[in-house]
């Protein structure tokens, strides 16, 4: 049997509760109880009371109260995420499907598909010597660190074979890109007839960069064996090497590396181990899936008038 209790407050009790709500700093739970009692005193139903006390209006609220409420609900309203929403038009679709078709091809040693990108990396040194780990205690290092400049990583990834190559350079100018393309053709794939390179739209990633770096005959020689395939603008996720860069950062660059020489050594060791383990990127997104999942975003065909 449901028992219903009636709340009847005296004039003094009403005054005390009203004063409690009108001023001063009190615990939120105490304020809500006062609201419940006052609402019940005027005959409000349980449902109405439950609805009205979900949110409490205050003229002022302490920083500590805000901090507790955010922590209790795991809210982080100060966090922001910025990205560029691509415009899916005919050019976007054409480039996307071009790259996806390359990924779907059967391996051809004469016509390899290589994803290429670059990533700046900061060199971080210790201010104080870390304390080595010992039994029952982890290695300890000072929270302060020293910035030792920035270097660049050029990353190659073979789409159809378990092979990647990381080159550490001081800069990432057009001439550096051109040197990478010459190495790709002459060192890494000297027997390939045509190397299809998937890359983004950075201004230095162009055929013109080779003419800036080499004599015309040399630039033309290299470009005869290289074919550029650009991902859509603001869609770098379509470049498979982006996943490999994430693996590199989580497995090798997740600690402080103070100088270029050590970085070269660490990256080379990671590269050898990853190639030896025959690690591959398992790419699941295909042209068919793109059409099925992004069909509404594809540009609509213009109607053709019958003649």
Coordinates of C-alpha atoms in Angstrom, one line a residue:
X1 CA 0.0 0.0 0.0
X2 CA 1.4 3.4 -1.0
X3 CA 1.5 5.9 1.9
X4 CA 1.3 9.6 1.2
X5 CA 2.6 12.0 3.7
X6 CA 1.4 15.6 3.8
X7 CA 3.9 18.4 4.5
X8 CA 2.6 21.3 6.5
X9 CA 5.2 24.0 7.5
X10 CA 4.8 26.6 10.1
X11 CA 5.2 30.2 9.3
X12 CA 8.6 30.2 11.0
X13 CA 9.8 27.2 9.0
X14 CA 8.7 28.7 5.8
X15 CA 10.6 31.9 6.6
X16 CA 13.7 30.0 7.4
X17 CA 13.6 27.9 4.3
X18 CA 12.9 30.9 2.1
X19 CA 15.8 32.8 3.7
X20 CA 18.0 29.7 3.1
X21 CA 17.2 29.8 -0.7
X22 CA 17.5 33.6 -1.0
X23 CA 21.1 34.1 0.0
X24 CA 24.4 32.7 1.3
X25 CA 26.4 29.7 0.2
X26 CA 25.0 26.3 1.1
X27 CA 25.4 22.8 -0.2
X28 CA 23.3 22.0 -3.3
X29 CA 21.7 19.0 -1.5
X30 CA 20.6 21.2 1.3
X31 CA 19.1 23.8 -1.1
X32 CA 17.2 21.1 -3.0
X33 CA 15.7 19.7 0.2
X34 CA 14.5 23.2 1.1
X35 CA 12.9 23.5 -2.3
X36 CA 11.2 20.1 -2.0
X37 CA 9.7 21.1 1.4
X38 CA 8.4 24.4 0.2
X39 CA 6.9 22.9 -2.9
X40 CA 5.2 20.1 -0.9
X41 CA 3.9 22.6 1.6
X42 CA 1.9 24.4 -1.1
X43 CA 0.4 21.1 -2.4
X44 CA 2.6 20.4 -5.4
X45 CA 2.5 16.8 -6.7
X46 CA 5.5 14.4 -6.4
X47 CA 5.9 14.5 -10.2
X48 CA 5.9 18.3 -10.3
X49 CA 8.4 18.5 -7.5
X50 CA 10.7 16.0 -9.1
X51 CA 10.6 18.0 -12.4
X52 CA 11.1 21.4 -10.7
X53 CA 14.2 20.4 -8.6
X54 CA 16.2 18.9 -11.4
X55 CA 17.8 22.2 -12.2
X56 CA 18.5 24.8 -9.5
X57 CA 18.7 28.5 -10.4
X58 CA 21.3 30.5 -8.5
X59 CA 22.3 34.1 -8.9
X60 CA 25.9 33.1 -8.1
X61 CA 27.7 29.8 -7.9
X62 CA 31.2 29.0 -6.6
X63 CA 34.0 27.7 -8.8
X64 CA 34.3 24.6 -6.6
X65 CA 30.7 23.7 -7.2
X66 CA 31.2 24.0 -10.9
X67 CA 34.3 21.9 -10.7
X68 CA 32.6 19.1 -8.8
X69 CA 29.6 19.0 -11.1
X70 CA 31.8 18.8 -14.2
X71 CA 33.9 16.0 -12.6
X72 CA 30.9 14.1 -11.4
X73 CA 29.4 14.0 -15.0
X74 CA 32.8 13.7 -16.8
X75 CA 32.2 16.9 -18.7
X76 CA 35.0 18.9 -20.3
X77 CA 33.4 22.0 -21.9
X78 CA 36.7 23.7 -22.4
X79 CA 37.9 21.1 -24.9
X80 CA 37.7 22.0 -28.6
X81 CA 38.3 20.1 -31.7
X82 CA 39.0 21.8 -35.0
X83 CA 38.8 20.2 -38.4
X84 CA 38.0 21.2 -41.9
X85 CA 34.8 19.9 -43.4
X86 CA 35.5 19.0 -47.0
X87 CA 33.2 20.0 -49.8
X88 CA 32.2 16.7 -51.5
X89 CA 31.9 17.8 -55.2
X90 CA 32.8 16.1 -58.4
X91 CA 36.5 16.8 -57.9
X92 CA 36.5 15.3 -54.4
X93 CA 34.7 12.1 -55.7
X94 CA 37.0 11.7 -58.7
X95 CA 40.2 11.9 -56.5
X96 CA 38.7 9.7 -53.8
X97 CA 37.7 6.9 -56.2
X98 CA 41.0 7.2 -58.1
X99 CA 42.9 6.5 -54.9
X100 CA 40.5 3.7 -53.7
X101 CA 40.9 2.0 -57.0
X102 CA 44.6 2.0 -56.7
X103 CA 44.3 0.4 -53.2
X104 CA 42.0 -2.3 -54.7
X105 CA 44.4 -3.3 -57.5
X106 CA 46.3 -6.6 -57.4
X107 CA 50.0 -6.3 -56.5
X108 CA 52.2 -5.5 -59.5
X109 CA 56.0 -5.2 -58.9
X110 CA 56.3 -3.3 -62.2
X111 CA 53.7 -0.7 -61.1
X112 CA 53.9 -0.4 -57.3
X113 CA 51.5 1.9 -55.4
X114 CA 53.3 4.0 -52.7
X115 CA 51.7 6.3 -50.2
X116 CA 53.8 9.3 -49.2
X117 CA 53.6 12.0 -46.6
X118 CA 55.7 14.0 -44.2
X119 CA 55.5 14.8 -40.5
X120 CA 57.5 17.4 -38.4
X121 CA 58.9 16.1 -35.2
X122 CA 60.3 18.1 -32.2
X123 CA 63.5 17.1 -30.6
X124 CA 63.1 17.1 -26.8
X125 CA 66.0 16.9 -24.4
X126 CA 66.2 16.3 -20.6
X127 CA 67.0 19.2 -18.2
X128 CA 68.1 16.7 -15.5
X129 CA 69.3 13.2 -15.9
X130 CA 66.5 10.7 -15.4
X131 CA 66.7 8.3 -12.4
X132 CA 66.9 4.7 -13.7
X133 CA 64.3 2.1 -12.8
X134 CA 65.0 -0.3 -10.0
X135 CA 63.2 -3.1 -8.3
X136 CA 59.7 -1.8 -7.2
X137 CA 60.2 1.6 -8.8
X138 CA 59.7 2.9 -12.3
X139 CA 62.1 5.2 -14.1
X140 CA 61.6 8.8 -13.0
X141 CA 62.3 11.8 -15.1
X142 CA 61.8 15.5 -14.5
X143 CA 58.7 17.2 -15.9
X144 CA 60.8 20.0 -17.3
X145 CA 62.4 19.5 -20.7
X146 CA 64.5 21.3 -23.3
X147 CA 63.5 22.0 -26.9
X148 CA 66.2 21.2 -29.3
X149 CA 64.6 22.2 -32.6
X150 CA 62.5 20.4 -35.1
X151 CA 63.3 17.9 -37.9
X152 CA 61.1 16.4 -40.6
X153 CA 60.1 12.8 -41.3
X154 CA 59.3 11.7 -44.9
X155 CA 57.4 8.4 -44.8
X156 CA 56.9 6.0 -47.7
X157 CA 54.5 3.0 -47.5
X158 CA 54.0 0.3 -50.1
X159 CA 50.3 -0.4 -50.3
X160 CA 50.6 -4.0 -51.5
X161 CA 53.7 -5.1 -49.7
X162 CA 54.9 -5.0 -46.1
X163 CA 57.4 -2.3 -46.7
X164 CA 57.9 1.2 -45.4
X165 CA 60.8 3.7 -45.3
X166 CA 61.3 6.7 -43.1
X167 CA 63.8 9.5 -44.0
X168 CA 64.8 12.1 -41.4
X169 CA 65.7 15.5 -42.9
X170 CA 66.4 19.0 -41.5
X171 CA 63.7 20.6 -43.7
X172 CA 60.8 19.8 -46.0
X173 CA 61.3 22.1 -48.9
X174 CA 60.6 21.4 -52.5
X175 CA 64.2 20.2 -53.0
X176 CA 63.8 17.7 -50.2
X177 CA 60.6 16.4 -51.8
X178 CA 62.4 16.1 -55.1
X179 CA 65.3 14.1 -53.5
X180 CA 62.7 11.7 -52.0
X181 CA 61.2 11.1 -55.4
X182 CA 64.6 10.4 -57.0
X183 CA 65.4 7.9 -54.2
X184 CA 62.0 6.3 -54.7
X185 CA 62.7 5.7 -58.4
X186 CA 66.4 4.9 -58.3
X187 CA 67.0 3.3 -54.9
X188 CA 63.8 1.8 -53.6
X189 CA 62.1 0.7 -56.9
X190 CA 64.9 0.7 -59.6
X191 CA 63.2 -2.0 -61.6
X192 CA 59.7 -0.6 -61.6
X193 CA 58.3 0.7 -64.9
X194 CA 55.9 3.1 -63.3
X195 CA 55.5 4.1 -59.6
X196 CA 52.1 5.4 -58.6
X197 CA 52.5 7.8 -55.6
X198 CA 49.6 8.7 -53.4
X199 CA 50.1 12.1 -51.7
X200 CA 48.3 15.2 -50.4
X201 CA 48.0 18.6 -52.0
X202 CA 51.0 20.4 -50.3
X203 CA 52.5 23.0 -52.5
X204 CA 55.9 21.3 -52.6
X205 CA 54.3 18.0 -53.7
X206 CA 54.5 18.7 -57.4
X207 CA 56.3 17.8 -60.6
X208 CA 57.7 21.4 -60.6
X209 CA 59.7 20.6 -57.4
X210 CA 61.9 18.3 -59.4
X211 CA 62.7 21.0 -61.9
X212 CA 63.6 23.3 -59.0
X213 CA 66.1 20.7 -57.7
X214 CA 67.6 19.1 -60.8
X215 CA 68.5 20.0 -64.3
X216 CA 65.6 19.6 -66.8
X217 CA 66.9 16.3 -68.3
X218 CA 67.2 14.7 -64.8
X219 CA 63.8 16.0 -63.6
X220 CA 62.2 14.6 -66.8
X221 CA 64.0 11.2 -66.4
X222 CA 62.6 10.8 -62.9
X223 CA 59.1 12.0 -63.8
X224 CA 58.8 9.5 -66.7
X225 CA 58.7 6.8 -64.0
X226 CA 56.5 8.5 -61.4
X227 CA 52.8 9.1 -61.5
X228 CA 51.2 11.4 -58.9
X229 CA 47.7 10.6 -57.5
X230 CA 46.4 13.3 -55.1
X231 CA 43.9 12.6 -52.4
X232 CA 41.0 15.1 -52.2
X233 CA 41.7 18.4 -50.4
X234 CA 41.0 18.2 -46.6
X235 CA 40.8 14.4 -46.9
X236 CA 44.2 13.2 -45.8
X237 CA 42.6 10.2 -44.1
X238 CA 42.4 8.7 -47.5
X239 CA 46.2 8.5 -47.6
X240 CA 47.0 5.1 -46.1
X241 CA 50.4 6.3 -44.8
X242 CA 48.5 8.5 -42.2
X243 CA 47.7 5.3 -40.3
X244 CA 51.4 4.3 -40.5
X245 CA 52.5 7.6 -39.1
X246 CA 50.1 7.1 -36.2
X247 CA 51.8 3.7 -35.5
X248 CA 55.2 5.3 -35.7
X249 CA 54.3 7.9 -33.2
X250 CA 52.8 5.4 -30.7
X251 CA 55.5 2.8 -31.0
X252 CA 58.7 4.9 -31.5
X253 CA 58.2 8.6 -30.9
X254 CA 56.2 8.3 -27.7
X255 CA 59.2 9.4 -25.6
X256 CA 61.8 12.2 -25.5
X257 CA 64.4 12.1 -28.2
X258 CA 67.0 14.8 -27.8
X259 CA 68.9 14.9 -31.1
X260 CA 68.6 14.1 -34.8
X261 CA 71.3 11.3 -34.6
X262 CA 69.4 9.4 -32.0
X263 CA 66.1 9.9 -33.8
X264 CA 67.6 8.5 -37.0
X265 CA 68.8 5.4 -35.0
X266 CA 65.5 4.9 -33.2
X267 CA 63.4 5.3 -36.4
X268 CA 65.7 2.9 -38.3
X269 CA 65.3 0.3 -35.6
X270 CA 61.5 0.7 -35.7
X271 CA 61.5 0.5 -39.5
X272 CA 63.5 -2.7 -39.5
X273 CA 61.4 -4.4 -36.9
X274 CA 58.1 -3.4 -38.6
X275 CA 59.3 -4.6 -42.0
X276 CA 60.7 -7.8 -40.6
X277 CA 57.3 -8.6 -38.9
X278 CA 55.7 -8.0 -42.3
X279 CA 53.2 -5.6 -40.8
X280 CA 50.5 -4.3 -43.2
X281 CA 47.7 -1.7 -43.1
X282 CA 44.4 -3.5 -43.6
X283 CA 42.4 -1.1 -45.7
X284 CA 38.7 -1.8 -45.6
X285 CA 37.2 1.3 -47.3
X286 CA 36.5 0.7 -51.0
X287 CA 34.8 2.5 -53.9
X288 CA 31.7 0.4 -53.5
X289 CA 31.5 1.3 -49.8
X290 CA 32.1 4.9 -50.5
X291 CA 29.2 5.0 -52.9
X292 CA 27.0 3.2 -50.4
X293 CA 27.9 5.2 -47.3
X294 CA 28.4 8.6 -49.0
X295 CA 25.8 8.4 -51.7
X296 CA 23.8 11.3 -50.5
X297 CA 27.0 13.5 -50.4
X298 CA 27.9 12.7 -54.0
X299 CA 27.0 15.5 -56.5
X300 CA 23.7 15.0 -58.1
X301 CA 23.6 14.5 -61.9
X302 CA 22.2 17.3 -63.9
X303 CA 19.2 16.5 -65.9
X304 CA 19.7 16.2 -69.6
X305 CA 17.0 17.6 -71.8
X306 CA 15.8 15.4 -74.6
X307 CA 16.5 16.9 -77.9

